[in-house]
Coordinates of C-alpha atoms in Angstrom, one line a residue:
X306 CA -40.0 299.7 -16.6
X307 CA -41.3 297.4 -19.5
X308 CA -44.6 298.1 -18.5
X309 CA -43.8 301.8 -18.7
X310 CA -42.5 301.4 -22.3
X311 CA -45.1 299.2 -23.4
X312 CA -48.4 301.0 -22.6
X313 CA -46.7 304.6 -23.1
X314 CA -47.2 307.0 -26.2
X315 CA -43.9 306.2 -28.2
X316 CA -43.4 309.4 -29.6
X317 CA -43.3 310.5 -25.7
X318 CA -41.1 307.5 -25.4
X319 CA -38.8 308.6 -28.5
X320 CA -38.3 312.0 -27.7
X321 CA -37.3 311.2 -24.0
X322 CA -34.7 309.2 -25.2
X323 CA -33.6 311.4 -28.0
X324 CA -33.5 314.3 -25.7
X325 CA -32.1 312.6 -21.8
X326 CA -29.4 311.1 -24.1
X327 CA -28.3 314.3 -26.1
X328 CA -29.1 317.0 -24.0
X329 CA -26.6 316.3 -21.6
X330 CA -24.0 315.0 -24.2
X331 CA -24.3 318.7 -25.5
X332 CA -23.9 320.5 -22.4
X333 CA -20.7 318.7 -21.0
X334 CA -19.5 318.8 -25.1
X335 CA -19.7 322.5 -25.2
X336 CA -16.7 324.1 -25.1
X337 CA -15.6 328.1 -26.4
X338 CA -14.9 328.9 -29.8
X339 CA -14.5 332.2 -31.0
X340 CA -17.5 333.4 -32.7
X341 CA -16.6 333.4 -37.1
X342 CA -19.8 334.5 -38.9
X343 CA -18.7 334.6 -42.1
X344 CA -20.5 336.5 -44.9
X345 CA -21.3 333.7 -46.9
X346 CA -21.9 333.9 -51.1
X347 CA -25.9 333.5 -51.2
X348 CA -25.1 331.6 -54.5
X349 CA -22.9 329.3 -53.2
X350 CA -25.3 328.6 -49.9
X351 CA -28.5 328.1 -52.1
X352 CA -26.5 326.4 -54.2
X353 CA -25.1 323.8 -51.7
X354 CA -28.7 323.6 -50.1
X355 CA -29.9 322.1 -53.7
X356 CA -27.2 319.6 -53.4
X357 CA -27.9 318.2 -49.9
X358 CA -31.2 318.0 -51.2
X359 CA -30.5 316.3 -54.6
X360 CA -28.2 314.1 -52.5
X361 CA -31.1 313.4 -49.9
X362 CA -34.1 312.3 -52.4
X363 CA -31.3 310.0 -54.5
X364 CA -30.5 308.3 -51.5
X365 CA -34.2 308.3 -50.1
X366 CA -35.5 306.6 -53.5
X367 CA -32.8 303.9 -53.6
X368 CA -33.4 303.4 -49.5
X369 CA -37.1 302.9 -50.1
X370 CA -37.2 301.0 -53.8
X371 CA -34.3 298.8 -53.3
X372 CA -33.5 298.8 -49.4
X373 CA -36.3 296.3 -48.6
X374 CA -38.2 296.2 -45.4
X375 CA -35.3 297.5 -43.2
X376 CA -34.5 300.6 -46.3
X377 CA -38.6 301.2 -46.7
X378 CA -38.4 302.1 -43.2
X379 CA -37.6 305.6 -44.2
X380 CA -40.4 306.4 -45.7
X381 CA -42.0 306.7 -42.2
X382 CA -40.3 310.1 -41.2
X383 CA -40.0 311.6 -44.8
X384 CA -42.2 314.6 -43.1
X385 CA -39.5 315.0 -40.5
X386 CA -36.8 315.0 -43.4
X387 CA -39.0 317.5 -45.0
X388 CA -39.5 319.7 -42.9
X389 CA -35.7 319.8 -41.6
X390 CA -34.9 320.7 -45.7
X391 CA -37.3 323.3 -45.8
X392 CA -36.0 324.5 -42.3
X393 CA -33.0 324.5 -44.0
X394 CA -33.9 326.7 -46.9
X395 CA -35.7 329.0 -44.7
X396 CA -32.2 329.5 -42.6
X397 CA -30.0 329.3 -46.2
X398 CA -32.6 332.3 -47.8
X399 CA -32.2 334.7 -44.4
X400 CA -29.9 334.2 -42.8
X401 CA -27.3 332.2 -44.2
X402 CA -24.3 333.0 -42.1
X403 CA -25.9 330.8 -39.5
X404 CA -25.2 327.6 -41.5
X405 CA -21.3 327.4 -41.1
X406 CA -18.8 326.4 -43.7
X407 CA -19.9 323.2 -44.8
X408 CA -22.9 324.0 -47.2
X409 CA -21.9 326.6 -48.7
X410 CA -18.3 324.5 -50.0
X411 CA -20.9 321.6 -50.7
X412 CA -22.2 324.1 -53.0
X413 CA -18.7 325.1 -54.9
X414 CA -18.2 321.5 -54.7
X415 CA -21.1 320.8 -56.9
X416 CA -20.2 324.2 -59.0
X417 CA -16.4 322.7 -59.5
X418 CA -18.0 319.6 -60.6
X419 CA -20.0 321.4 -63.2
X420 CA -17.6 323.2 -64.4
X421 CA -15.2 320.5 -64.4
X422 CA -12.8 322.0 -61.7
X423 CA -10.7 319.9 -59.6
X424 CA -12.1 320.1 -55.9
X425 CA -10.3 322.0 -52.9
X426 CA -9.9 320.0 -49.8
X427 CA -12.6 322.2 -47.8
X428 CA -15.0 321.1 -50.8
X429 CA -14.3 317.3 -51.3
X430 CA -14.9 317.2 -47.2
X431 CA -17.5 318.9 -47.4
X432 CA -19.7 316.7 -50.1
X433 CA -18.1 313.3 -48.9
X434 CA -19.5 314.7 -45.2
X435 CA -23.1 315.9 -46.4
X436 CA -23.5 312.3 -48.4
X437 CA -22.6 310.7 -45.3
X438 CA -25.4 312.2 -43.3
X439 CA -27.6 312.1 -46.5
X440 CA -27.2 308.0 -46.4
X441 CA -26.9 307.3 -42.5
X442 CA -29.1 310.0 -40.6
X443 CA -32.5 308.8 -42.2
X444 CA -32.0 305.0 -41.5
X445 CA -30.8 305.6 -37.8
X446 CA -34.2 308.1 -37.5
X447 CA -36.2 305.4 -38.7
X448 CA -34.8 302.8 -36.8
X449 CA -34.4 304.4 -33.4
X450 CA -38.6 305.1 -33.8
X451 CA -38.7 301.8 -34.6
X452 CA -37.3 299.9 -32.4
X453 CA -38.9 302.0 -29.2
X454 CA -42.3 301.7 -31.5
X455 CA -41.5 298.1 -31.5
X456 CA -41.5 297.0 -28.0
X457 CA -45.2 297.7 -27.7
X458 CA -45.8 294.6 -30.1
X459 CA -43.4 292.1 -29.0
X460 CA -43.8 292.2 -25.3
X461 CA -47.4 290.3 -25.1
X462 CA -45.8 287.6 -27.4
X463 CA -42.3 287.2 -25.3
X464 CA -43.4 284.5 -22.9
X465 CA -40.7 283.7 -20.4
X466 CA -38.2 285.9 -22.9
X467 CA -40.0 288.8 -21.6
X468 CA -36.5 290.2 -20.4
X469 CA -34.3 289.1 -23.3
X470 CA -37.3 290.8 -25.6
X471 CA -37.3 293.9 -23.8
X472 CA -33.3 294.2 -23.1
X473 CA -32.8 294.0 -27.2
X474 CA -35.2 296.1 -28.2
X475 CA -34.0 298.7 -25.5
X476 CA -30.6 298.2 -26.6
X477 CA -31.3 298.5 -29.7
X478 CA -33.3 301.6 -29.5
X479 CA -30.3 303.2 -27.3
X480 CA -27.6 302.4 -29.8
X481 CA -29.8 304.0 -33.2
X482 CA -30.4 307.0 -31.3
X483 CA -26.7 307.7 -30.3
X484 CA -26.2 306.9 -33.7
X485 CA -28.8 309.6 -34.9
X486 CA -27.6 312.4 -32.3
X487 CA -24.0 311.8 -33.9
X488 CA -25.2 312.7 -37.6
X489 CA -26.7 315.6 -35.8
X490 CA -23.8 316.8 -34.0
X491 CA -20.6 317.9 -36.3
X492 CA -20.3 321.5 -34.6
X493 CA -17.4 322.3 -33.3
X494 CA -18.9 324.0 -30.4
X495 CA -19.0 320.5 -29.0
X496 CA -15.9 319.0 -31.2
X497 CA -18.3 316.9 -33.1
X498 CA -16.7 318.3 -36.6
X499 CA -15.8 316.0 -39.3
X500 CA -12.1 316.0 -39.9
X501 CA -11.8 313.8 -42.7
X502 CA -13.8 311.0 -44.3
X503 CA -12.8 307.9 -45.6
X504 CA -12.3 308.2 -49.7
X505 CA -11.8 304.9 -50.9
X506 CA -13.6 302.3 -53.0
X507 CA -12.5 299.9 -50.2
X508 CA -13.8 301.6 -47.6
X509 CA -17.1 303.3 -48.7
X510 CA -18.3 299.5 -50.2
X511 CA -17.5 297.4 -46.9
X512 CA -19.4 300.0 -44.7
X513 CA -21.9 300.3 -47.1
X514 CA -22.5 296.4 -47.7
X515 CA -24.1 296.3 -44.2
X516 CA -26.5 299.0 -44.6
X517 CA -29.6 299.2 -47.3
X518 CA -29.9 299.4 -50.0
X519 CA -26.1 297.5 -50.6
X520 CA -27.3 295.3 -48.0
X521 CA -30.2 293.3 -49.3
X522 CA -27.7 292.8 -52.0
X523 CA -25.3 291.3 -50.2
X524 CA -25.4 290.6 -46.3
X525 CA -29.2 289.7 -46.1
X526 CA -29.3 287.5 -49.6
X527 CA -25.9 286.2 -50.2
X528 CA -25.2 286.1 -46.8
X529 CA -28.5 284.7 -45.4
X530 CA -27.8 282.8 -42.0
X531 CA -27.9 285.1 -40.0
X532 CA -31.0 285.5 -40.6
X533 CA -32.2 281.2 -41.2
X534 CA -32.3 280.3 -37.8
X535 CA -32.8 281.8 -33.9
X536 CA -31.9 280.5 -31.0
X537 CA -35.4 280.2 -29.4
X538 CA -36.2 277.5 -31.9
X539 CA -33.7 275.4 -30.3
X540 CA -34.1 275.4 -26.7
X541 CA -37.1 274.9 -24.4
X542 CA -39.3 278.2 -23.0
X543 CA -37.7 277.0 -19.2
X544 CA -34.0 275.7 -17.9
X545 CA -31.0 277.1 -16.6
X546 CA -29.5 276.7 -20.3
X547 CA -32.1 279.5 -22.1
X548 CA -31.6 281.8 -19.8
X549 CA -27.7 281.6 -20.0
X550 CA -27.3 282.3 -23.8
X551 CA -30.0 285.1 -23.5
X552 CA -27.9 286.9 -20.9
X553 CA -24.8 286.2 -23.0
X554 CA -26.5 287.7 -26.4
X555 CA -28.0 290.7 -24.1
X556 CA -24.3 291.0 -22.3
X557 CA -22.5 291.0 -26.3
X558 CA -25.2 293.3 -27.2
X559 CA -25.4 295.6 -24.4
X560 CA -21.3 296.0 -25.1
X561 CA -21.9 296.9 -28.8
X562 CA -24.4 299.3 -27.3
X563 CA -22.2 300.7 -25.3
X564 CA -19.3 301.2 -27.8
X565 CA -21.9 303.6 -29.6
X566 CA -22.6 305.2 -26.4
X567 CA -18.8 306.0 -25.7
X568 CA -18.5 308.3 -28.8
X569 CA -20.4 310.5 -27.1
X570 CA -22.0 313.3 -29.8
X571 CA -18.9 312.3 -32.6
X572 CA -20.6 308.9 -33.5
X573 CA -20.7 308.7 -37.6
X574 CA -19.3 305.9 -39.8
X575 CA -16.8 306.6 -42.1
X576 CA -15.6 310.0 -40.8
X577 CA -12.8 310.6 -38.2
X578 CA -14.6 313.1 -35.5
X579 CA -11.6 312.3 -32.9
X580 CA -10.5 309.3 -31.4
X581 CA -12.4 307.4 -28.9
X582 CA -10.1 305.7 -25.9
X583 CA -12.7 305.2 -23.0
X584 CA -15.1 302.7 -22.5
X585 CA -14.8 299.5 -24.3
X586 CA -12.2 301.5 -26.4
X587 CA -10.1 300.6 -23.8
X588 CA -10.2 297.0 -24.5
X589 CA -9.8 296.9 -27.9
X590 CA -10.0 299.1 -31.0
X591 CA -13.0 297.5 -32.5
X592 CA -15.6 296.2 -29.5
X593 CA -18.6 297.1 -31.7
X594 CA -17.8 295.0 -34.5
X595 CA -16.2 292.2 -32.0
X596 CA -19.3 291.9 -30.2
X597 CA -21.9 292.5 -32.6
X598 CA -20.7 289.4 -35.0
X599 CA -20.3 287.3 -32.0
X600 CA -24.1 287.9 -30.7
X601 CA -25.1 287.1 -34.3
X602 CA -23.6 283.6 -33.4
X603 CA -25.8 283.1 -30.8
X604 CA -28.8 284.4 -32.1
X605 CA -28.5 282.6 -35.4
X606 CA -26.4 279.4 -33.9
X607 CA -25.8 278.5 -37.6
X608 CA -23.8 275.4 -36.3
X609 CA -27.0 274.0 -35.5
X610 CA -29.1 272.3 -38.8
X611 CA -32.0 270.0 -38.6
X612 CA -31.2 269.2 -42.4
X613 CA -27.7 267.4 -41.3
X614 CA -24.2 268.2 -40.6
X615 CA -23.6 270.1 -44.3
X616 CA -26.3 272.2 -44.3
X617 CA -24.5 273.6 -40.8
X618 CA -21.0 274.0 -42.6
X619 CA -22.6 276.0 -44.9
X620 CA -24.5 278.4 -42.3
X621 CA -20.9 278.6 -40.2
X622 CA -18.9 279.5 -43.6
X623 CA -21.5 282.2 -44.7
X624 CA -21.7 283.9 -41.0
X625 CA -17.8 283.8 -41.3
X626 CA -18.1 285.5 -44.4
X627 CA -20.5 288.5 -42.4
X628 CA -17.8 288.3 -40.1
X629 CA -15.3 289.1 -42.9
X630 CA -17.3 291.9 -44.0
X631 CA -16.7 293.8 -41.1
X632 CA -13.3 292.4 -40.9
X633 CA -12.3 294.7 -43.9
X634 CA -14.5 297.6 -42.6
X635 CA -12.2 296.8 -39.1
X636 CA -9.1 297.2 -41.8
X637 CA -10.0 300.2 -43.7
X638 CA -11.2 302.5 -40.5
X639 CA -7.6 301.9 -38.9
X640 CA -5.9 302.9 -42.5
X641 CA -8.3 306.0 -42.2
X642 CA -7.3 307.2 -38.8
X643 CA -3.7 305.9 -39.2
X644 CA -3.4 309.4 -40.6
X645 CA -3.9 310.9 -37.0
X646 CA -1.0 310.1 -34.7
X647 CA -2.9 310.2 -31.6
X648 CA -4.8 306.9 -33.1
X649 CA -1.4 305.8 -33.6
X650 CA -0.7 306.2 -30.4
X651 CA -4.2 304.6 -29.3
X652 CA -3.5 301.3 -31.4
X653 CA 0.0 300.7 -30.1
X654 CA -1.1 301.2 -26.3
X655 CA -4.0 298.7 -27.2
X656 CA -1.6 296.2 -29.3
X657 CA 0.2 296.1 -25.3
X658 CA -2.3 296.8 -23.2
X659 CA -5.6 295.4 -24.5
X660 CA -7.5 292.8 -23.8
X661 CA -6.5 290.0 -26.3
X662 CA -2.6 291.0 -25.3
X663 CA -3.8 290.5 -21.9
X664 CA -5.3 287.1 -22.9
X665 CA -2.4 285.9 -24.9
X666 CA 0.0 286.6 -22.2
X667 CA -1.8 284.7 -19.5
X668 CA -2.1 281.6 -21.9
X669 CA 2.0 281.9 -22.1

């Protein structure tokens, strides 16, 4: 199988993934809905269109110019964002009953705002939805290329890792592209609509700490040890040992992978799409964010310092500070969905059921 991905064309490679994955998704998602074309204002469409598109190229420039190397990434598939906006404007011009509710209220949104009109719900979803997509959809594009484009180069260099090499990038490739084909799918033919989105301070910052541009600011300068040190520098190419903690970063890995995978079509940060209970949902309500901070342990092993015992306090105390991070995102995505009672429901069954209550009990 490396083989395969390494010698392969990657676009072949991307679009294979891309399509096996949502394909499938779609078909088993598809359910009836009764068929409401509405005869949409052409103002209010065209309108809306502008604003997605004023949205987009904001978000694009501060990506690019501020996002370093893992925002500049972007600027690889600006032809495929271009040609998707003037897809869009094709579609908005013709026939523009075809684009469903949510552009045209982006566009009274941005109307309300110019004239200085309070929003309506449908509206204030509607733009809070669209800037989502506008901030997220570009960086998981780039990154799902990326990391399949990616493999190619690392493989010769991997040595004995070969496996560990190929598992993340895999992985890693899996997980943006689930991500991507969630920003894609909000229809409701497949009840991937966005119900609500987060609209706090609170909420919107702690997400979007961890992604560029916010992040160069924050999680990959202030918070640099996660990125100071790898666990390959501190073990030899052969032993039982190496090949333990790769398996353990590629197990913690391949269950943040996984938690993407479980959301099926409705994956999206910030937004509540429904609520997820299989999977690694099962064991807890946060698996991603469990198992994502504690492969970045392992990877980093910040408690290991060549400069003495203090420079290793300080590397533990700034990964617990990452860890914090996604701590309050943890916080502020159960306050969002607290408003669903089904979630409700969810977190008390996992409070009794769950794996940490399942832990505590057997230590009583």
């Amino acid at each position: 199988m490396g083989a395969c991905v390494a010698g392969g064309d990657t676009l072949v490679q991307w679009l294979s993934l891309m399509l096996g994955a949502a394909l499938p998704m779609w078909w088993l998602e598809f359910r009836g809905v009764a068929a409401t074309v509405a005869a949409h204002d052409r103002k209010q469409v065209l309108v809306g269109v502008a604003t997605i598109a004023a949205l987009q190229s904001v978000i694009l420039a501060l990506q690019m110019e501020m996002g370093g190397r893992t925002g500049g990434t972007v600027a690889h598939v600006l032809p495929v964002l271009l040609g998707g906006g003037g897809g869009l404007l094709v579609v908005a011009m013709f026939r523009p009953e075809l684009l469903g509710e949510t552009v045209p209220a982006a566009g009274r949104a941005a109307l309300a705002l110019f004239h200085g009109r309070r929003l309506g719900e449908d509206e204030r979803l509607a733009l809070l939805g669209w800037a989502v997509k506008c901030i997220f959809l570009p960086l998981m594009l780039a990154w799902s290329w990326n990391w399949i484009a990616g493999i190619e180069y690392q493989l010769p260099s991997a040595g004995v890792f070969y496996f560990y090499t190929l598992g993340i990038g895999l992985l890693y490739a899996i997980d943006t592209a689930f991500g991507l084909i969630g920003y894609l799918s909000t229809a409701k033919c497949i009840g991937g609509e966005i119900r609500s989105v987060d609209s706090t301070v609170l909420g919107w910052l702690s997400a979007l700490v961890c992604y560029p541009p916010l992040s160069v600011l924050v999680v990959d300068t202030w918070l640099i040890a996660r990125n100071a040190n790898h666990w390959q520098d501190w073990f030899e190419s052969s032993g039982v040992l190496p090949m333990v903690w790769a398996a353990s970063i590629l197990l913690l890995t391949g269950i943040y992978t996984w938690s993407t995978v479980a959301f099926g079509p409705r994956f999206s940060n910030l937004t509540h799409r429904g609520i997820i209970t299989h999977g690694p949902y099962r064991w807890s309500k946060h698996p991603a964010y469990i198992s994502k901070n504690l492969s970045w342990w392992l990877i980093s092993v910040p408690f290991l310092s060549k400069s003495g015992v203090w420079p290793a306090v300080m590397s533990c105390l700034t990964m617990l500070a990452i860890n914090a991070v996604y701590w309050v995102r943890a916080l502020t995505e159960e306050r969002h969905l607290s408003h669903d009672p089904i979630y409700r429901q969810y977190a008390l069954w996992v409070r009794r059921h769950g794996l940490f209550a399942k832990i505590w009990r057997s230590a009583d």
